Short mmCIF file of C-alpha atoms in Angstrom, two decimals:
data_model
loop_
_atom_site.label_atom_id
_atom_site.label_comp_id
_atom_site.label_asym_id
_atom_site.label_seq_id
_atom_site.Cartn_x
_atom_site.Cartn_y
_atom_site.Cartn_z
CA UNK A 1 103.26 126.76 109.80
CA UNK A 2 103.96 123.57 107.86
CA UNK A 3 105.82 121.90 110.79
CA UNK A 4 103.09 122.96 113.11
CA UNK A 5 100.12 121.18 110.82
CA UNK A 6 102.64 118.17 110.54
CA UNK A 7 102.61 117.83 114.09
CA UNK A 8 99.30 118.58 114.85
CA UNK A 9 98.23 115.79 112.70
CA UNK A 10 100.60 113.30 113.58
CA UNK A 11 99.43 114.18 117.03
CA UNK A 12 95.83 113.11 115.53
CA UNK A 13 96.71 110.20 114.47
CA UNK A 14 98.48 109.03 117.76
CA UNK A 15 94.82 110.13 119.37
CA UNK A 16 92.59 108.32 116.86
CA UNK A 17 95.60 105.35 117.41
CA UNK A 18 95.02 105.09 120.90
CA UNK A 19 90.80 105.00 120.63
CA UNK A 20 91.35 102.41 118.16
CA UNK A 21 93.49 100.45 120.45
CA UNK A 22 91.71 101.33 123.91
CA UNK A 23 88.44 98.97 123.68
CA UNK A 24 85.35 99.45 124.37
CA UNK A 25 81.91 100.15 121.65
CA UNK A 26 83.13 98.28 118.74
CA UNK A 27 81.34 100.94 116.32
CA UNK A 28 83.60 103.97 118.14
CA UNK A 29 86.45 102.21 117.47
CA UNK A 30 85.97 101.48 113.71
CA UNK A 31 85.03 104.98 113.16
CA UNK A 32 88.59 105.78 114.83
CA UNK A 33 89.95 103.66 112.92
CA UNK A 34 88.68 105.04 109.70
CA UNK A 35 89.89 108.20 110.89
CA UNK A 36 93.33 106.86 111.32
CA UNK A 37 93.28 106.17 107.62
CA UNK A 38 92.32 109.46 106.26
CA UNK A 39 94.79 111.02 108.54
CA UNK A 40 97.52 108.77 107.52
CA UNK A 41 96.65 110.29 104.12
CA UNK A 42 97.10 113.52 104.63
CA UNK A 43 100.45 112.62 105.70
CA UNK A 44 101.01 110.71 102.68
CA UNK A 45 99.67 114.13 100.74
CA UNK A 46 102.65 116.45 102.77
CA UNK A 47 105.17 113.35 101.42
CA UNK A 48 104.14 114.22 97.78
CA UNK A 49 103.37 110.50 97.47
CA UNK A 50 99.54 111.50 96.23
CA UNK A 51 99.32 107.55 94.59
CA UNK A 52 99.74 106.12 97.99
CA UNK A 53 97.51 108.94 99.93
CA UNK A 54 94.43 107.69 97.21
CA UNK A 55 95.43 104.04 97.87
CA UNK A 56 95.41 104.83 101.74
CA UNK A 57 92.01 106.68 102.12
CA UNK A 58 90.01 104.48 99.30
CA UNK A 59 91.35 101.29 100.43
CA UNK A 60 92.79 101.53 103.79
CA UNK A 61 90.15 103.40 105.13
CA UNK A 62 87.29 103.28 102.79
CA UNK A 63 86.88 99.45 102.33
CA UNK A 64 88.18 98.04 104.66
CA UNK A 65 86.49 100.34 107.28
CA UNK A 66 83.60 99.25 105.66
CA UNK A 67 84.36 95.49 105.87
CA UNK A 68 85.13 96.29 109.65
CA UNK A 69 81.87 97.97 110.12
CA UNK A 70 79.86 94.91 108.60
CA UNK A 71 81.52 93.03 111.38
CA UNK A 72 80.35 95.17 114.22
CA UNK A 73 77.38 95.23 112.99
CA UNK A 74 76.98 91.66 113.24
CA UNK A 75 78.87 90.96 116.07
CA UNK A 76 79.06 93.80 118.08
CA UNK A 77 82.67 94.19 120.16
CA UNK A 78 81.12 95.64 123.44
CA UNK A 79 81.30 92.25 125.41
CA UNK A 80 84.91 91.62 125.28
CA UNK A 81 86.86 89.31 127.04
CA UNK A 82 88.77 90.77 129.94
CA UNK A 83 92.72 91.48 130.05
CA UNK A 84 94.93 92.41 131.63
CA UNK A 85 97.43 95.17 132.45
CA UNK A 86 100.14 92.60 131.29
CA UNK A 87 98.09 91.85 127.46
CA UNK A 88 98.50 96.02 127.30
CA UNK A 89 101.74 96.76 127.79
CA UNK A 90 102.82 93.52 125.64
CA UNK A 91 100.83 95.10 122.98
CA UNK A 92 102.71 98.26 123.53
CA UNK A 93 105.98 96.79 123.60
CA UNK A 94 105.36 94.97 120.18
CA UNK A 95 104.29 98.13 118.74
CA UNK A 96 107.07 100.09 119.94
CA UNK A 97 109.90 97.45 118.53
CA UNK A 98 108.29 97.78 115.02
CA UNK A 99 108.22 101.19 115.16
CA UNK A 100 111.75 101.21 116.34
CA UNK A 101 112.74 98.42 113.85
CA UNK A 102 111.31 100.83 110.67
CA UNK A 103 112.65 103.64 112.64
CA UNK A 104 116.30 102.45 112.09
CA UNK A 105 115.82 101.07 108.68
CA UNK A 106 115.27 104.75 107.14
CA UNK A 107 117.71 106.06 109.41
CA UNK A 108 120.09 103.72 108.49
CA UNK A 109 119.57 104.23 104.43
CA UNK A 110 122.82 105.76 102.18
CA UNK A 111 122.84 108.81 100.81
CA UNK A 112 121.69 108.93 98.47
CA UNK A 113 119.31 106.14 98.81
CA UNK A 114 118.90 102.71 96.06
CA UNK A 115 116.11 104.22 93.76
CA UNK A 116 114.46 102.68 90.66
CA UNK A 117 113.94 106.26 89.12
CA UNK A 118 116.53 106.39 87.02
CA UNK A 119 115.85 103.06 85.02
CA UNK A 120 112.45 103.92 85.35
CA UNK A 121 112.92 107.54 84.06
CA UNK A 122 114.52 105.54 80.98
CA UNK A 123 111.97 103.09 80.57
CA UNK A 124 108.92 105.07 80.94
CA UNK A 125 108.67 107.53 77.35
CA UNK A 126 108.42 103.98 75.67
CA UNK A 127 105.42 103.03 77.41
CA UNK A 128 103.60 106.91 77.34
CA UNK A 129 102.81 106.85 80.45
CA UNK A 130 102.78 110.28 81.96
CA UNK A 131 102.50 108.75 85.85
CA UNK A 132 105.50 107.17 86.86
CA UNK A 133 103.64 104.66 89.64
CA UNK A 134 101.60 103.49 87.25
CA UNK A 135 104.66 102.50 84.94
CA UNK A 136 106.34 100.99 88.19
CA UNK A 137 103.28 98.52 88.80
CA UNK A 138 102.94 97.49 85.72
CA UNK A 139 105.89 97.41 84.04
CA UNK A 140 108.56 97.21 86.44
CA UNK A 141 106.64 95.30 88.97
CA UNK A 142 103.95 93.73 86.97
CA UNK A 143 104.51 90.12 88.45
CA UNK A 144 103.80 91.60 91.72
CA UNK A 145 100.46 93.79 90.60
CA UNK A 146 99.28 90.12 88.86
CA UNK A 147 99.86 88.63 92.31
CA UNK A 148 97.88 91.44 94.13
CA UNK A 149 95.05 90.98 91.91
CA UNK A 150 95.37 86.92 92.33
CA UNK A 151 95.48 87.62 96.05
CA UNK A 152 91.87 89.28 96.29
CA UNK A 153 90.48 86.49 94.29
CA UNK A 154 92.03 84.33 96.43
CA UNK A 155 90.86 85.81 99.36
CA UNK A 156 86.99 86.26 97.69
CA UNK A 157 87.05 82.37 97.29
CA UNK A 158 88.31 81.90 100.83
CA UNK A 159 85.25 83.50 101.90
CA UNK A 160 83.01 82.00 99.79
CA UNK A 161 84.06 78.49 100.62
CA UNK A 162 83.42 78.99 104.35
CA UNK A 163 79.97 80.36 104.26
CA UNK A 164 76.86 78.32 102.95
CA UNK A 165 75.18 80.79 100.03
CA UNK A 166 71.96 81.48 101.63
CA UNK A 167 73.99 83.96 104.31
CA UNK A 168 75.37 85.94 100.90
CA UNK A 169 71.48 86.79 99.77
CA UNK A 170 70.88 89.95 102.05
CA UNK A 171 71.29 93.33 102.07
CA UNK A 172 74.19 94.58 103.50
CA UNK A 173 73.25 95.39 107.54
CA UNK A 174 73.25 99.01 108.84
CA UNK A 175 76.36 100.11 109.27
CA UNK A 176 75.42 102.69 112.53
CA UNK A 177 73.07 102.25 115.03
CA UNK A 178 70.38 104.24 114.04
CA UNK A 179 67.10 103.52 113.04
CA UNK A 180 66.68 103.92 108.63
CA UNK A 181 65.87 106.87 107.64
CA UNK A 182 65.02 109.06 104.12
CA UNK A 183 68.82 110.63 104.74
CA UNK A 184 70.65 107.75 103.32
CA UNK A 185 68.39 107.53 100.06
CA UNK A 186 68.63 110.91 99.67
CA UNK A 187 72.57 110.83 100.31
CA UNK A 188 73.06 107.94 98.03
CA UNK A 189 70.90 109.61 95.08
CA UNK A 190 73.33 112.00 94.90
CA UNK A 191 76.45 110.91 95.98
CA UNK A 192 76.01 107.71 93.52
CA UNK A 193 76.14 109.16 89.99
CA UNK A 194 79.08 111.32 91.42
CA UNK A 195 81.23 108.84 93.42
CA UNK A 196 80.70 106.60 90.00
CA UNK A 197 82.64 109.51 88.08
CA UNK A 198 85.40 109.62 90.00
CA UNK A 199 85.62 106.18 90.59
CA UNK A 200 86.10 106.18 86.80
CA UNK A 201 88.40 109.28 86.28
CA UNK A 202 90.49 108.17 88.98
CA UNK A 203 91.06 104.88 86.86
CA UNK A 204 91.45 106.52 83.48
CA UNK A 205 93.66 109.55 84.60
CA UNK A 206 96.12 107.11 86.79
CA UNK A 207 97.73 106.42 83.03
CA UNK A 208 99.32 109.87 83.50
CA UNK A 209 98.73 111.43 86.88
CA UNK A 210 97.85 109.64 90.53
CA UNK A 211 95.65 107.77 90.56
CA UNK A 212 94.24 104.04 88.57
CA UNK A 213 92.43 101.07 89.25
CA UNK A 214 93.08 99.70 93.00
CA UNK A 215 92.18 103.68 93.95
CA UNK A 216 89.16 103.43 91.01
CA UNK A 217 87.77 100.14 91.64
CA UNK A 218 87.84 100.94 95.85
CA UNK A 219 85.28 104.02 95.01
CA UNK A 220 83.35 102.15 92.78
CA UNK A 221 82.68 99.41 95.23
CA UNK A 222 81.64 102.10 97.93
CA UNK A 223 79.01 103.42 95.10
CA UNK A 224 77.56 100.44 94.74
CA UNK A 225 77.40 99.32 98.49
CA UNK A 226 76.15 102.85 99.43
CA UNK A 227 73.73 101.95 96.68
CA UNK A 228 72.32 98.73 97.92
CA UNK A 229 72.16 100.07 101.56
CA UNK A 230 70.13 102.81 100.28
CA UNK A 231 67.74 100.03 98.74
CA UNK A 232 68.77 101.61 95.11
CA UNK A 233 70.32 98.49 93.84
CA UNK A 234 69.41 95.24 94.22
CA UNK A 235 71.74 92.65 95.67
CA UNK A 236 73.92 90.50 93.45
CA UNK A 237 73.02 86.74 93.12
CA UNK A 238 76.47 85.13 93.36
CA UNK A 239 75.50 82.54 90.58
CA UNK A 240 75.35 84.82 88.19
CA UNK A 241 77.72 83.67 85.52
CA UNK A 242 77.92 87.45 85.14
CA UNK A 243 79.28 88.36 88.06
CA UNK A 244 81.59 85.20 88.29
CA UNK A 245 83.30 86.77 85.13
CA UNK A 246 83.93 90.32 86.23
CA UNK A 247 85.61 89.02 89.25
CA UNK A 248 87.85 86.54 87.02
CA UNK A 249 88.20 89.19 84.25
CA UNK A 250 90.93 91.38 86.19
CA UNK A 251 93.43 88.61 86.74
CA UNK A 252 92.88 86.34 84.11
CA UNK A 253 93.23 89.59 81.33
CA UNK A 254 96.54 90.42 83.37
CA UNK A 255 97.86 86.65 82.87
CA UNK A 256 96.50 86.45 79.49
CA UNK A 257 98.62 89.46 78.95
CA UNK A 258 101.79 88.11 80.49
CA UNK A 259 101.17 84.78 78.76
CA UNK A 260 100.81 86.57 75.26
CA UNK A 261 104.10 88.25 76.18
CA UNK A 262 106.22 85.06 75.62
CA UNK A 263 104.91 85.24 71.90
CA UNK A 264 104.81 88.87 70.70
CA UNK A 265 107.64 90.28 72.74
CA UNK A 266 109.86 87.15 73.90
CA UNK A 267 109.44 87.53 77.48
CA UNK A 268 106.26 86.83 80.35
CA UNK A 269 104.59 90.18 81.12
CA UNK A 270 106.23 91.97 78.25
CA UNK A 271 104.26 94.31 76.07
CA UNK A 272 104.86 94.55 72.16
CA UNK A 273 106.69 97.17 71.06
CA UNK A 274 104.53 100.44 69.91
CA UNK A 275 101.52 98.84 71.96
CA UNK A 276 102.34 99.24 75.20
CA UNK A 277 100.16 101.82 76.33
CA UNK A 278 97.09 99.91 75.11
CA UNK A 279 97.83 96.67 75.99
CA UNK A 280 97.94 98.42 79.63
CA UNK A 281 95.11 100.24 79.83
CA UNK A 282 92.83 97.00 78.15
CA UNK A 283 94.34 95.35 81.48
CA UNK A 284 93.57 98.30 84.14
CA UNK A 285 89.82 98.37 82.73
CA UNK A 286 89.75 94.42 83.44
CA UNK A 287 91.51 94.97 86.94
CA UNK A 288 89.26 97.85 87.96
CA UNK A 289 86.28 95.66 87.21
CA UNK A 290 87.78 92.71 88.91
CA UNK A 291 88.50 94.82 92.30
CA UNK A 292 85.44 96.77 92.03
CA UNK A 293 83.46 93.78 92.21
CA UNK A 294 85.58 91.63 94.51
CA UNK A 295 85.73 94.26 97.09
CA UNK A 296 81.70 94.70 97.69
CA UNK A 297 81.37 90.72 97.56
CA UNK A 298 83.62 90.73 100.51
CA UNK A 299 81.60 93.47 102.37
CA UNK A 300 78.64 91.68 101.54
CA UNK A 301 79.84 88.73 102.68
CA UNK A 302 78.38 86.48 105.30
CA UNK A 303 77.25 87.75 109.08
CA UNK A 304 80.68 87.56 111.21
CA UNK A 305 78.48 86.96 114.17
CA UNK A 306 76.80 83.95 112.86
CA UNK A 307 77.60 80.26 112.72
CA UNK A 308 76.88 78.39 109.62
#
């Protein structure tokens, strides 16, 4: 029974591929590809890698479908140019070398494979942390979680730089085609207060089981976007030297951190010995924040569709 639901759902995903990939109503194929995403993490679910499955439906699928929705809503994708039989199967061609290219890297790894888990098994009772991907991104791989978090910022200020301000004070646009209705304020009254809870468990239990604050933040910034489209919440002014700061707070608490490192524990990105654990949390609430935050400015951001 287990094979059969493995193949029936890579067989779904293959489907929901293919409708992402076929053209046509640019709204269809968004949906699709949202689809794609929560399929891929079911899959993720069957490879007992739960961390990545909440990374892959909150983030993968949740925000950015979301981002990709603003932009059909703006600029709808039905009027696209025409190609040819010749742009398809070069398309399918590059997709098939990648997949054959990753195909033959896992084929091709030892047994057993290079793994991290024993140093990390090591390493992790002095940080008491109970979730051993947690431990990885911060400890083990901290420079690279700072560098995530500096690449959304990054990417915020990209945006912001290439859009005069008066196209960031809107409401987000409708996100189907459908005509408003009392559905969504009814929807968002309740699914609000309750998406905002697990937003926040989902950060605070990540310490010691999957989950933290890329998976935290991403449902926190779908509360508050499901808020504003339901006319709960007003929209953020992006002066506000309020809002400025919770997007700076994530990375600049994270390089604060590793800067403090070179002083209390002799190395960048080191914690202090007996602190550990709090010195990590103090920089997940500041990264949560920072992604929550970041991640609705950039759905809110300016119309795709519409020149400067």
């Amino acid at each position: 029974m287990s094979l059969l639901l493995d193949a029936i759902v890579a067989l779904l995903v293959l489907a929901a591929a293919v409708r992402v990939a076929a053209g046509g109503d640019g709204f269809a194929r968004v949906v699709a590809f949202m689809g794609v995403g929560l399929l891929l993490g079911l899959i993720w679910v069957r490879l007992a890698a739960v961390d990545v499955a909440l990374t892959e439906v909150a983030v993968g699928s949740g925000i950015t479908g979301l981002v990709l929705l603003q932009a059909a809503a703006d600029a709808p994708l039905t009027r696209e140019r025409e190609v040819g039989l010749l742009y398809h199967l070069c398309a399918g061609m590059v997709g098939l070398v990648v997949f054959a290219a990753l195909a033959v890297v896992v084929l091709l790894l030892p047994d057993p494979a290079p793994s991290l888990a024993p140093d990390v098994a090591r390493a992790l009772p002095a940080t008491d942390l109970g979730n051993p991907v947690t431990g990885v991104l911060l400890v083990f791989r901290a420079l690279d979680t700072l560098l995530e978090t500096m690449v959304l910022l990054v990417a915020l200020i990209g945006v912001w730089s290439l859009s005069p301000d008066r196209h960031w004070r809107r409401a987000p646009a409708p996100l189907w085609p459908a005509p408003p209705s009392g559905a969504l304020d009814f929807l968002a009254r309740v699914l609000v207060p309750i998406g905002a809870l697990v937003g926040i468990y989902m950060f605070w239990a990540g310490a010691d089981v999957p989950g933290g604050a890329f998976q935290g933040g991403a449902v926190l910034a779908a509360m508050a976007l499901m808020a504003m489209m339901a006319g709960l919440s007003p929209v953020p002014a992006i002066g506000g030297a309020g809002l400025r700061l919770a997007v700076l707070a994530g990375p600049f608490a994270f390089l604060g951190v590793g800067i403090a490192g070179w002083f209390l524990a002799g190395a960048f990105l080191d914690y202090p010995e007996g602190f550990e654990k709090t010195v990590i949390i103090a920089v997940e609430v500041a990264i949560t924040v920072s992604i929550a935050v970041t991640l609705a400015l950039l759905v809110l951001g300016p119309p795709m569709g519409r020149k400067a």
